[in-house]
PDB file of C-alpha atoms (C1' of nucleotides) in Angstrom:
ATOM      1  CA  UNK A   1       6.465 -11.328  20.352  1.00  0.00           C
ATOM      2  CA  UNK A   2       5.447 -14.829  21.234  1.00  0.00           C
ATOM      3  CA  UNK A   3       4.040 -15.294  17.758  1.00  0.00           C
ATOM      4  CA  UNK A   4       6.073 -13.382  15.294  1.00  0.00           C
ATOM      5  CA  UNK A   5       4.474 -15.545  12.700  1.00  0.00           C
ATOM      6  CA  UNK A   6       1.019 -14.458  13.740  1.00  0.00           C
ATOM      7  CA  UNK A   7       2.014 -10.864  13.374  1.00  0.00           C
ATOM      8  CA  UNK A   8       2.265 -11.405   9.664  1.00  0.00           C
ATOM      9  CA  UNK A   9      -1.093 -13.092   9.756  1.00  0.00           C
ATOM     10  CA  UNK A  10      -2.548  -9.972  11.330  1.00  0.00           C
ATOM     11  CA  UNK A  11      -0.924  -7.818   8.726  1.00  0.00           C
ATOM     12  CA  UNK A  12      -4.186  -7.356   6.837  1.00  0.00           C
ATOM     13  CA  UNK A  13      -6.120  -6.986  10.067  1.00  0.00           C
ATOM     14  CA  UNK A  14      -3.670  -4.367  11.239  1.00  0.00           C
ATOM     15  CA  UNK A  15      -3.901  -2.517   7.974  1.00  0.00           C
ATOM     16  CA  UNK A  16      -7.681  -2.417   8.195  1.00  0.00           C
ATOM     17  CA  UNK A  17      -7.449  -1.250  11.784  1.00  0.00           C
ATOM     18  CA  UNK A  18      -5.183   1.653  10.886  1.00  0.00           C
ATOM     19  CA  UNK A  19      -7.182   2.663   7.839  1.00  0.00           C
ATOM     20  CA  UNK A  20     -10.349   2.642   9.907  1.00  0.00           C
ATOM     21  CA  UNK A  21      -8.675   5.022  12.358  1.00  0.00           C
ATOM     22  CA  UNK A  22      -8.210   7.550   9.585  1.00  0.00           C
ATOM     23  CA  UNK A  23     -10.528  10.471  10.402  1.00  0.00           C
ATOM     24  CA  UNK A  24     -12.842  11.857   7.713  1.00  0.00           C
ATOM     25  CA  UNK A  25     -11.319  14.553   5.581  1.00  0.00           C
ATOM     26  CA  UNK A  26      -7.876  13.042   5.990  1.00  0.00           C
ATOM     27  CA  UNK A  27      -5.835  10.689   3.879  1.00  0.00           C
ATOM     28  CA  UNK A  28      -2.913   8.386   4.447  1.00  0.00           C
ATOM     29  CA  UNK A  29      -0.403   6.548   2.334  1.00  0.00           C
ATOM     30  CA  UNK A  30       0.639   2.955   1.904  1.00  0.00           C
ATOM     31  CA  UNK A  31       4.105   3.794   3.141  1.00  0.00           C
ATOM     32  CA  UNK A  32       2.761   5.359   6.322  1.00  0.00           C
ATOM     33  CA  UNK A  33       0.751   2.267   7.124  1.00  0.00           C
ATOM     34  CA  UNK A  34       3.613   0.000   6.193  1.00  0.00           C
ATOM     35  CA  UNK A  35       5.937   2.016   8.380  1.00  0.00           C
ATOM     36  CA  UNK A  36       3.445   1.838  11.230  1.00  0.00           C
ATOM     37  CA  UNK A  37       3.333  -1.915  10.839  1.00  0.00           C
ATOM     38  CA  UNK A  38       7.105  -2.002  10.888  1.00  0.00           C
ATOM     39  CA  UNK A  39       7.738  -2.716   7.236  1.00  0.00           C
ATOM     40  CA  UNK A  40       8.545   0.360   5.213  1.00  0.00           C
ATOM     41  CA  UNK A  41       9.031  -1.648   2.102  1.00  0.00           C
ATOM     42  CA  UNK A  42       5.946  -3.632   2.856  1.00  0.00           C
ATOM     43  CA  UNK A  43       3.837  -0.875   1.342  1.00  0.00           C
ATOM     44  CA  UNK A  44       3.181  -3.207  -1.531  1.00  0.00           C
ATOM     45  CA  UNK A  45       1.506  -5.647   0.776  1.00  0.00           C
ATOM     46  CA  UNK A  46      -0.602  -2.817   2.138  1.00  0.00           C
ATOM     47  CA  UNK A  47      -1.868  -2.154  -1.364  1.00  0.00           C
ATOM     48  CA  UNK A  48      -2.659  -5.812  -1.675  1.00  0.00           C
ATOM     49  CA  UNK A  49      -4.576  -5.610   1.588  1.00  0.00           C
ATOM     50  CA  UNK A  50      -6.586  -2.771   0.100  1.00  0.00           C
ATOM     51  CA  UNK A  51      -7.527  -4.924  -2.816  1.00  0.00           C
ATOM     52  CA  UNK A  52      -8.770  -7.532  -0.385  1.00  0.00           C
ATOM     53  CA  UNK A  53     -10.397  -4.778   1.671  1.00  0.00           C
ATOM     54  CA  UNK A  54     -12.528  -3.476  -1.159  1.00  0.00           C
ATOM     55  CA  UNK A  55     -14.046  -6.930  -1.377  1.00  0.00           C
ATOM     56  CA  UNK A  56     -14.989  -6.735   2.294  1.00  0.00           C
ATOM     57  CA  UNK A  57     -18.047  -4.916   3.555  1.00  0.00           C
ATOM     58  CA  UNK A  58     -20.103  -4.235   6.674  1.00  0.00           C
ATOM     59  CA  UNK A  59     -18.051  -4.347   9.853  1.00  0.00           C
ATOM     60  CA  UNK A  60     -14.990  -5.137   7.814  1.00  0.00           C
ATOM     61  CA  UNK A  61     -15.518  -2.091   5.665  1.00  0.00           C
ATOM     62  CA  UNK A  62     -12.336  -0.138   5.112  1.00  0.00           C
ATOM     63  CA  UNK A  63     -12.200   3.413   3.720  1.00  0.00           C
ATOM     64  CA  UNK A  64      -9.677   2.479   1.081  1.00  0.00           C
ATOM     65  CA  UNK A  65     -10.485   5.735  -0.691  1.00  0.00           C
ATOM     66  CA  UNK A  66      -8.520   7.491   2.052  1.00  0.00           C
ATOM     67  CA  UNK A  67      -5.499   5.367   1.269  1.00  0.00           C
ATOM     68  CA  UNK A  68      -3.417   6.571  -1.639  1.00  0.00           C
ATOM     69  CA  UNK A  69       0.187   6.505  -2.714  1.00  0.00           C
ATOM     70  CA  UNK A  70       2.665   9.037  -1.430  1.00  0.00           C
ATOM     71  CA  UNK A  71       2.277  10.993  -4.648  1.00  0.00           C
ATOM     72  CA  UNK A  72      -1.310  11.766  -3.724  1.00  0.00           C
ATOM     73  CA  UNK A  73      -2.658   9.895  -6.710  1.00  0.00           C
ATOM     74  CA  UNK A  74      -5.814   7.809  -6.578  1.00  0.00           C
ATOM     75  CA  UNK A  75      -4.097   4.751  -7.890  1.00  0.00           C
ATOM     76  CA  UNK A  76      -6.825   2.354  -6.796  1.00  0.00           C
ATOM     77  CA  UNK A  77      -9.768   4.380  -8.045  1.00  0.00           C
ATOM     78  CA  UNK A  78     -10.359   1.844 -10.778  1.00  0.00           C
ATOM     79  CA  UNK A  79     -11.092  -0.761  -8.129  1.00  0.00           C
ATOM     80  CA  UNK A  80     -14.039   1.171  -6.775  1.00  0.00           C
ATOM     81  CA  UNK A  81     -16.259   0.169  -9.626  1.00  0.00           C
ATOM     82  CA  UNK A  82     -16.257   3.654 -11.083  1.00  0.00           C
ATOM     83  CA  UNK A  83     -13.182   5.680 -12.038  1.00  0.00           C
ATOM     84  CA  UNK A  84     -14.664   8.632 -10.192  1.00  0.00           C
ATOM     85  CA  UNK A  85     -16.156   6.832  -7.198  1.00  0.00           C
ATOM     86  CA  UNK A  86     -12.975   7.276  -5.181  1.00  0.00           C
ATOM     87  CA  UNK A  87     -12.754  10.934  -6.115  1.00  0.00           C
ATOM     88  CA  UNK A  88     -16.405  11.443  -5.270  1.00  0.00           C
ATOM     89  CA  UNK A  89     -15.889   9.815  -1.884  1.00  0.00           C
ATOM     90  CA  UNK A  90     -12.937  12.049  -1.099  1.00  0.00           C
ATOM     91  CA  UNK A  91     -14.696  15.180  -2.288  1.00  0.00           C
ATOM     92  CA  UNK A  92     -17.679  14.233  -0.134  1.00  0.00           C
ATOM     93  CA  UNK A  93     -15.356  14.527   2.864  1.00  0.00           C
ATOM     94  CA  UNK A  94     -14.087  17.924   1.812  1.00  0.00           C
ATOM     95  CA  UNK A  95     -10.941  16.720   0.126  1.00  0.00           C
ATOM     96  CA  UNK A  96     -10.098  18.480  -3.094  1.00  0.00           C
ATOM     97  CA  UNK A  97      -9.231  16.082  -5.862  1.00  0.00           C
ATOM     98  CA  UNK A  98      -8.092  17.266  -9.233  1.00  0.00           C
ATOM     99  CA  UNK A  99      -6.895  15.164 -12.113  1.00  0.00           C
ATOM    100  CA  UNK A 100      -6.972  12.062  -9.908  1.00  0.00           C
ATOM    101  CA  UNK A 101      -4.644  13.865  -7.556  1.00  0.00           C
ATOM    102  CA  UNK A 102      -5.317  15.043  -4.005  1.00  0.00           C
ATOM    103  CA  UNK A 103      -4.688  18.747  -3.536  1.00  0.00           C
ATOM    104  CA  UNK A 104      -3.052  19.946  -0.308  1.00  0.00           C
ATOM    105  CA  UNK A 105      -2.012  16.383   0.163  1.00  0.00           C
ATOM    106  CA  UNK A 106       0.748  17.189   2.728  1.00  0.00           C
ATOM    107  CA  UNK A 107      -1.884  19.084   4.701  1.00  0.00           C
ATOM    108  CA  UNK A 108      -4.438  16.307   4.571  1.00  0.00           C
ATOM    109  CA  UNK A 109      -1.845  13.650   5.142  1.00  0.00           C
ATOM    110  CA  UNK A 110      -2.539  11.592   8.250  1.00  0.00           C
ATOM    111  CA  UNK A 111       0.366   9.643   9.646  1.00  0.00           C
ATOM    112  CA  UNK A 112      -0.684   6.744  11.911  1.00  0.00           C
ATOM    113  CA  UNK A 113       2.800   6.562  13.380  1.00  0.00           C
ATOM    114  CA  UNK A 114       2.477  10.165  14.505  1.00  0.00           C
ATOM    115  CA  UNK A 115      -1.237  10.536  15.230  1.00  0.00           C
ATOM    116  CA  UNK A 116      -1.855   7.007  16.360  1.00  0.00           C
ATOM    117  CA  UNK A 117       0.406   5.668  19.032  1.00  0.00           C
ATOM    118  CA  UNK A 118       0.875   1.903  19.361  1.00  0.00           C
TER     119      UNK A 118
ATOM    120  C1'  DG B   1       4.398 -27.580  -4.617  1.00  0.00           C
ATOM    121  C1'  DG B   2       6.800 -23.744  -7.006  1.00  0.00           C
ATOM    122  C1'  DG B   3       6.742 -19.332  -9.204  1.00  0.00           C
ATOM    123  C1'  DC B   4       4.628 -14.873 -10.689  1.00  0.00           C
ATOM    124  C1'  DT B   5       1.914 -10.899  -9.940  1.00  0.00           C
ATOM    125  C1'  DG B   6       0.300  -6.817  -7.566  1.00  0.00           C
ATOM    126  C1'  DA B   7      -3.640  -0.173  -5.650  1.00  0.00           C
ATOM    127  C1'  DC B   8       4.104   1.075  -3.463  1.00  0.00           C
ATOM    128  C1'  DA B   9       8.321   2.822  -1.234  1.00  0.00           C
ATOM    129  C1'  DT B  10      13.158   3.239  -0.490  1.00  0.00           C
ATOM    130  C1'  DT B  11      17.941   3.008  -1.676  1.00  0.00           C
ATOM    131  C1'  DG B  12      21.990   3.054  -4.820  1.00  0.00           C
ATOM    132  C1'  DA B  13      24.559   4.563  -8.829  1.00  0.00           C
TER     133       DA B  13
ATOM    134  C1'  DT C   1      19.748  15.450 -10.306  1.00  0.00           C
ATOM    135  C1'  DT C   2      17.020  11.294 -12.429  1.00  0.00           C
ATOM    136  C1'  DC C   3      16.733   6.285 -13.605  1.00  0.00           C
ATOM    137  C1'  DA C   4      16.887   1.560 -12.281  1.00  0.00           C
ATOM    138  C1'  DA C   5      16.829  -2.264  -9.172  1.00  0.00           C
ATOM    139  C1'  DT C   6      15.401  -4.282  -4.809  1.00  0.00           C
ATOM    140  C1'  DG C   7      12.238  -5.635  -0.905  1.00  0.00           C
ATOM    141  C1'  DC C   8       7.885  -6.871   1.371  1.00  0.00           C
ATOM    142  C1'  DC C   9       3.471 -10.138   2.090  1.00  0.00           C
ATOM    143  C1'  DA C  10      -0.559 -12.474   0.363  1.00  0.00           C
ATOM    144  C1'  DG C  11      -3.200 -14.444  -3.335  1.00  0.00           C
ATOM    145  C1'  DC C  12      -3.554 -16.869  -7.785  1.00  0.00           C
ATOM    146  C1'  DC C  13      -1.968 -19.963 -11.719  1.00  0.00           C
TER     147       DC C  13
END
DNA sequence: GGGCTGACATTGA
DNA sequence: TTCAATGCCAGCC
């Protein structure tokens, strides 16, 4: 609370933290992360954080392939270098992806606000 | 220094 | 019911 301004600065950091907490075989959405951060409509910024995240690596690695839109579509697959890399990554974890769309999405959905408590 | 864009989501009509 | 407009933050021109 002392630094409300810093909270925004940690927005990316917080996004990475949440995405890293996503267990294998599960997926989350931009809105869920944004809601967890306190900004429902900030989902757009979360997507921007993902773009910056895919440039990171090593300790800062973020499983962006587990982050998709609420429609279950692999919107950012094109940023993985290969249009199927994201799908391959998800399938490797047991997630069924068909036509760039995650099957049983509601079942695989992982809500940080519900699973992860602040 | 100011304005636009971007891997989305929610609300209103 | 569906379509359109709005809101958010950070990076880039």
